[in-house]
Coordinates of C-alpha atoms in Angstrom, one line a residue:
M1 CA 143.9 -116.2 -43.6
A2 CA 144.0 -119.9 -44.3
N3 CA 146.9 -122.2 -43.8
V4 CA 150.6 -121.8 -44.5
L5 CA 153.4 -123.8 -46.1
F6 CA 156.9 -123.9 -44.5
L7 CA 160.0 -125.0 -46.3
Y8 CA 162.9 -125.1 -43.9
D9 CA 165.1 -128.1 -44.7
N10 CA 166.6 -127.3 -48.1
K11 CA 168.0 -130.6 -49.4
A12 CA 169.8 -128.7 -52.2
L13 CA 172.2 -127.4 -49.5
G14 CA 173.1 -130.9 -48.3
A15 CA 176.7 -132.3 -48.4
G16 CA 177.6 -134.0 -51.6
V17 CA 174.9 -132.3 -53.8
T18 CA 176.1 -131.5 -57.3
I19 CA 174.5 -129.2 -59.8
A20 CA 174.9 -128.5 -63.6
A21 CA 173.2 -126.2 -66.0
S22 CA 172.6 -126.1 -69.7
S23 CA 174.5 -122.8 -69.9
Q24 CA 176.3 -120.3 -67.8
A25 CA 176.8 -116.7 -68.8
S26 CA 180.2 -116.3 -67.0
T27 CA 182.6 -117.9 -64.6
S28 CA 181.1 -115.8 -61.8
M29 CA 177.4 -116.7 -62.5
V30 CA 177.6 -120.4 -62.4
A31 CA 174.9 -123.0 -61.6
A32 CA 176.6 -123.6 -58.2
N33 CA 175.4 -120.2 -57.1
L34 CA 171.9 -121.6 -56.8
L35 CA 173.2 -123.6 -53.9
D36 CA 174.3 -120.5 -52.0
P37 CA 171.5 -119.3 -49.6
D38 CA 172.3 -115.7 -50.5
P39 CA 169.7 -114.8 -53.1
G40 CA 172.0 -112.0 -54.4
I41 CA 174.5 -114.6 -55.6
R42 CA 172.9 -115.7 -58.9
W43 CA 173.2 -118.2 -61.7
R44 CA 172.6 -116.7 -65.2
A45 CA 172.0 -118.7 -68.3
T46 CA 173.0 -117.4 -71.8
G47 CA 169.4 -117.6 -73.1
S48 CA 165.8 -118.1 -72.0
A49 CA 164.6 -121.1 -74.1
S50 CA 164.6 -124.5 -72.5
E51 CA 167.4 -123.7 -70.1
T52 CA 167.9 -126.6 -67.6
V53 CA 169.3 -127.0 -64.1
T54 CA 170.1 -130.6 -63.0
L55 CA 170.6 -131.4 -59.3
T56 CA 172.0 -134.7 -58.1
F57 CA 171.8 -135.9 -54.5
P58 CA 174.3 -138.3 -52.9
S59 CA 171.3 -140.4 -51.8
V60 CA 167.6 -140.4 -52.3
V61 CA 165.8 -137.5 -50.5
D62 CA 162.1 -136.8 -50.0
L63 CA 160.8 -133.8 -52.0
R64 CA 157.5 -132.3 -52.7
W65 CA 158.1 -128.5 -53.1
L66 CA 160.7 -126.8 -55.3
A67 CA 161.3 -123.0 -55.5
L68 CA 163.4 -120.7 -57.6
I69 CA 164.1 -117.6 -55.6
N70 CA 165.0 -114.1 -56.8
H71 CA 164.4 -114.9 -60.5
N72 CA 163.8 -112.6 -63.4
L73 CA 161.1 -114.6 -65.2
S74 CA 158.3 -112.9 -67.0
L75 CA 154.6 -113.7 -66.7
A76 CA 154.9 -115.9 -69.8
A77 CA 157.6 -118.1 -68.2
Q78 CA 157.0 -121.8 -67.6
V79 CA 158.8 -124.4 -65.6
I80 CA 158.9 -128.2 -66.0
A81 CA 160.2 -130.4 -63.0
E82 CA 161.4 -133.9 -63.6
I83 CA 162.3 -136.4 -60.8
A84 CA 164.4 -139.6 -61.1
E85 CA 164.9 -142.0 -58.2
V86 CA 168.0 -143.5 -59.8
Y87 CA 171.1 -141.6 -60.9
D88 CA 171.0 -141.1 -64.7
G89 CA 167.8 -143.2 -64.8
A90 CA 164.5 -142.5 -66.4
F91 CA 162.5 -139.5 -64.9
T92 CA 159.6 -141.1 -63.2
T93 CA 157.8 -137.9 -62.1
T94 CA 157.1 -135.0 -64.4
V95 CA 155.2 -131.8 -63.3
G96 CA 154.4 -129.0 -65.7
P97 CA 154.8 -127.0 -67.7
Q98 CA 153.7 -124.7 -64.9
D99 CA 153.5 -121.0 -64.9
A100 CA 156.3 -119.4 -63.0
W101 CA 153.9 -116.7 -61.8
T102 CA 150.7 -118.2 -60.5
G103 CA 147.5 -116.1 -60.2
V104 CA 146.0 -116.0 -56.8
Y105 CA 143.1 -114.3 -54.9
G106 CA 144.1 -111.1 -53.3
L107 CA 144.0 -110.3 -49.6
G108 CA 142.6 -106.8 -49.1
D109 CA 142.8 -104.1 -51.7
G110 CA 144.7 -104.4 -55.0
R111 CA 146.0 -107.3 -56.8
L112 CA 148.8 -107.8 -54.3
G113 CA 146.6 -107.5 -51.3
I114 CA 148.0 -106.4 -47.9
E115 CA 151.8 -105.8 -48.5
P116 CA 152.7 -108.0 -51.5
L117 CA 151.4 -111.4 -50.3
G118 CA 149.7 -112.5 -53.5
G119 CA 148.4 -111.8 -57.0
Y120 CA 149.8 -111.1 -60.4
P121 CA 152.4 -108.4 -59.9
S122 CA 152.9 -105.6 -62.4
S123 CA 156.4 -104.6 -63.6
S124 CA 156.6 -101.7 -61.1
E125 CA 155.4 -103.9 -58.3
R126 CA 157.8 -106.7 -59.1
A127 CA 160.7 -104.2 -58.7
D128 CA 159.8 -104.1 -54.9
M129 CA 159.5 -107.8 -54.3
Q130 CA 161.7 -110.9 -54.5
A131 CA 160.2 -113.2 -57.1
V132 CA 159.7 -116.9 -56.2
A133 CA 158.5 -119.6 -58.6
L134 CA 156.9 -122.4 -56.5
I135 CA 156.4 -125.9 -57.9
D136 CA 154.2 -128.5 -56.2
L137 CA 155.1 -132.1 -57.2
G138 CA 151.7 -133.2 -55.9
S139 CA 153.0 -135.6 -53.3
V140 CA 156.2 -136.5 -51.5
V141 CA 158.5 -138.4 -53.9
G142 CA 161.9 -140.0 -53.5
C143 CA 164.5 -138.1 -55.6
K144 CA 168.0 -138.9 -56.6
Q145 CA 168.1 -136.5 -59.6
L146 CA 166.1 -133.4 -60.3
R147 CA 165.9 -131.5 -63.6
L148 CA 164.2 -128.1 -64.1
T149 CA 163.5 -126.9 -67.6
I150 CA 162.7 -123.2 -67.8
T151 CA 161.3 -121.5 -70.9
D152 CA 160.6 -117.8 -71.0
P153 CA 159.9 -116.3 -74.5
D154 CA 159.1 -112.9 -73.1
N155 CA 162.0 -112.5 -70.8
P156 CA 162.9 -108.8 -70.7
D157 CA 166.6 -109.5 -70.3
G158 CA 166.9 -112.3 -72.9
Y159 CA 168.3 -114.7 -70.3
V160 CA 167.2 -116.6 -67.2
T161 CA 168.7 -115.9 -63.9
A162 CA 167.9 -116.9 -60.3
G163 CA 169.5 -116.7 -56.9
V164 CA 168.5 -119.8 -54.8
L165 CA 167.1 -123.3 -55.5
F166 CA 165.0 -124.6 -52.6
A167 CA 164.0 -128.3 -52.5
D168 CA 162.1 -129.7 -49.5
A169 CA 159.2 -132.0 -48.5
G170 CA 157.6 -129.0 -46.8
F171 CA 155.3 -128.8 -43.7
T172 CA 151.8 -127.5 -43.4
P173 CA 150.3 -127.3 -39.9
E174 CA 147.3 -129.5 -39.1
R175 CA 145.4 -126.5 -37.7
N176 CA 145.4 -123.0 -39.2
M177 CA 147.5 -120.3 -37.7
S178 CA 145.8 -117.7 -35.4
F179 CA 144.1 -114.6 -36.7
D180 CA 146.6 -112.2 -35.1
W181 CA 149.5 -112.6 -37.6
R182 CA 151.6 -109.5 -38.1
L183 CA 153.4 -108.2 -41.2
A184 CA 155.7 -105.2 -41.1
R185 CA 158.0 -103.6 -43.6
V186 CA 161.3 -102.4 -42.1
D187 CA 162.8 -99.4 -43.8
P188 CA 166.4 -98.8 -42.7
S189 CA 166.7 -95.5 -44.7
T190 CA 167.8 -92.5 -42.7
Q191 CA 167.3 -88.8 -43.0
I192 CA 170.2 -86.3 -42.5
R193 CA 169.6 -82.7 -41.6
L194 CA 171.8 -80.4 -43.5
E195 CA 173.6 -77.5 -41.9
A196 CA 172.5 -75.2 -44.7
G197 CA 168.9 -76.2 -44.0
G198 CA 166.6 -78.9 -45.3
A199 CA 167.4 -82.6 -45.2
R200 CA 168.3 -85.5 -47.5
A201 CA 167.7 -89.2 -47.3
I202 CA 170.0 -92.1 -47.5
K203 CA 167.9 -94.8 -49.2
R204 CA 168.5 -98.4 -48.2
T205 CA 166.7 -101.5 -49.3
S206 CA 163.7 -102.4 -47.1
W207 CA 162.6 -105.8 -46.0
R208 CA 159.6 -107.5 -44.5
T209 CA 159.1 -109.3 -41.2
L210 CA 156.3 -111.7 -40.7
A211 CA 155.1 -113.0 -37.3
L212 CA 152.9 -116.1 -37.4
P213 CA 151.3 -117.2 -34.1
F214 CA 149.9 -120.8 -33.7
G215 CA 147.6 -120.8 -30.7
F216 CA 145.9 -124.1 -31.5
A217 CA 148.7 -126.4 -32.7
E218 CA 148.4 -130.1 -32.6
E219 CA 151.0 -132.0 -30.5
S220 CA 152.8 -133.4 -33.5
D221 CA 153.1 -130.0 -35.2
A222 CA 154.2 -128.1 -32.1
I223 CA 156.7 -130.6 -30.8
Q224 CA 157.9 -132.3 -34.0
F225 CA 157.7 -129.9 -36.9
F226 CA 158.3 -126.6 -35.1
G227 CA 161.0 -128.3 -33.1
D228 CA 162.6 -129.6 -36.3
M229 CA 162.4 -126.2 -37.8
E230 CA 164.3 -124.6 -34.9
R231 CA 166.8 -127.5 -34.9
L232 CA 167.4 -127.7 -38.7
A233 CA 167.1 -124.0 -39.7
G234 CA 167.7 -122.2 -36.4
L235 CA 168.6 -118.5 -36.5
S236 CA 171.4 -119.0 -39.0
G237 CA 169.3 -121.0 -41.5
H238 CA 166.9 -120.0 -44.2
V239 CA 163.2 -120.7 -44.6
L240 CA 160.6 -120.1 -47.2
I241 CA 157.0 -119.6 -46.4
T242 CA 153.8 -119.3 -48.5
A243 CA 150.6 -118.2 -47.0
F244 CA 147.5 -119.8 -48.7
P245 CA 144.3 -117.9 -49.2
G246 CA 140.8 -119.4 -48.8
A247 CA 141.0 -122.7 -50.6
G248 CA 144.6 -123.3 -49.8
T249 CA 145.6 -124.9 -53.1
A250 CA 148.9 -124.5 -54.9
A251 CA 147.1 -122.8 -57.8
E252 CA 146.3 -120.0 -55.4
Q253 CA 149.7 -119.6 -53.8
R254 CA 150.7 -116.3 -52.5
T255 CA 154.0 -114.6 -53.2
T256 CA 156.4 -116.3 -50.7
L257 CA 158.7 -114.7 -48.2
Y258 CA 162.3 -116.1 -48.1
G259 CA 164.3 -115.2 -45.0
L260 CA 165.8 -116.1 -41.7
L261 CA 164.1 -117.3 -38.6
A262 CA 164.1 -114.3 -36.3
G263 CA 162.7 -116.4 -33.5
I264 CA 160.5 -119.4 -32.5
E265 CA 158.4 -119.2 -29.4
G266 CA 158.7 -121.9 -26.9
V267 CA 156.0 -124.6 -27.0
Q268 CA 153.3 -124.2 -24.4
N269 CA 150.7 -126.8 -23.6
W270 CA 148.0 -124.3 -22.6
T271 CA 145.1 -126.7 -22.6
F272 CA 144.5 -130.4 -23.1
G273 CA 145.6 -131.6 -26.5
L274 CA 146.5 -128.1 -27.8
Y275 CA 149.7 -126.2 -27.9
R276 CA 150.8 -122.7 -28.5
T277 CA 153.9 -121.6 -30.4
G278 CA 154.9 -119.1 -33.1
V279 CA 157.6 -118.1 -35.6
T280 CA 158.9 -114.8 -36.8
I281 CA 160.7 -114.6 -40.2
Q282 CA 162.8 -111.7 -41.4
E283 CA 163.1 -111.4 -45.2
V284 CA 166.5 -111.8 -46.9
R285 CA 166.8 -109.7 -50.1
G286 CA 169.1 -110.4 -52.9

């Protein structure tokens, strides 16, 4: 596997951030729900044509990556991102329209590769994953105001909905992660044996855990960025990761995993100029 993108400092959750939307379906599905890290608490628009979400920061923040988590967008959906460095000023950076579902190369068998890490998902496959639309602004830009415009003519529900808006500059390690990464699906379902014979299952929602070892990290990555991730996100914070296939470009993004840091290994200077660390992420489902 090639490199990986970490988003761990969600500027949308900062103090003083305000949000507005072009429409809200009800008083319980408001735009402010996008600022709740629980992907199950969602904003819902009344339609699916040119629906907008506008985020205003109390001061200029650095952004490069934007993500809508746990959305219901179809394969025809497109997103436009606009950035302004001044409140109510002209948008100076425009990205898109970009497909909400980006085609990628698979990893292993099937369009989704090994456990849904990439590819165009089918309707049945999408039911078992948490959709994420990832937008690359191309470079780090200063942002005072952000506007997303979402258009989805084939939306099966007739309206746009999403759980979390993630906005961050992002971090990609200088050196690729090690080859011994581990992905597992945790199924908390239980089986109960019946007195009359046989058994029945109590089905519960499963989730994924992903362990990413970094055995050849640069000093700045190991001490600065992984240290920042532990300090800013910690075990109570949320992170978003995207594993890149071969070429490592945004156009080949893999389906991301949104979750909590289950642990960060202590940094070890195991040889001159190289450091060893690692992170484990447990998926949070909406």
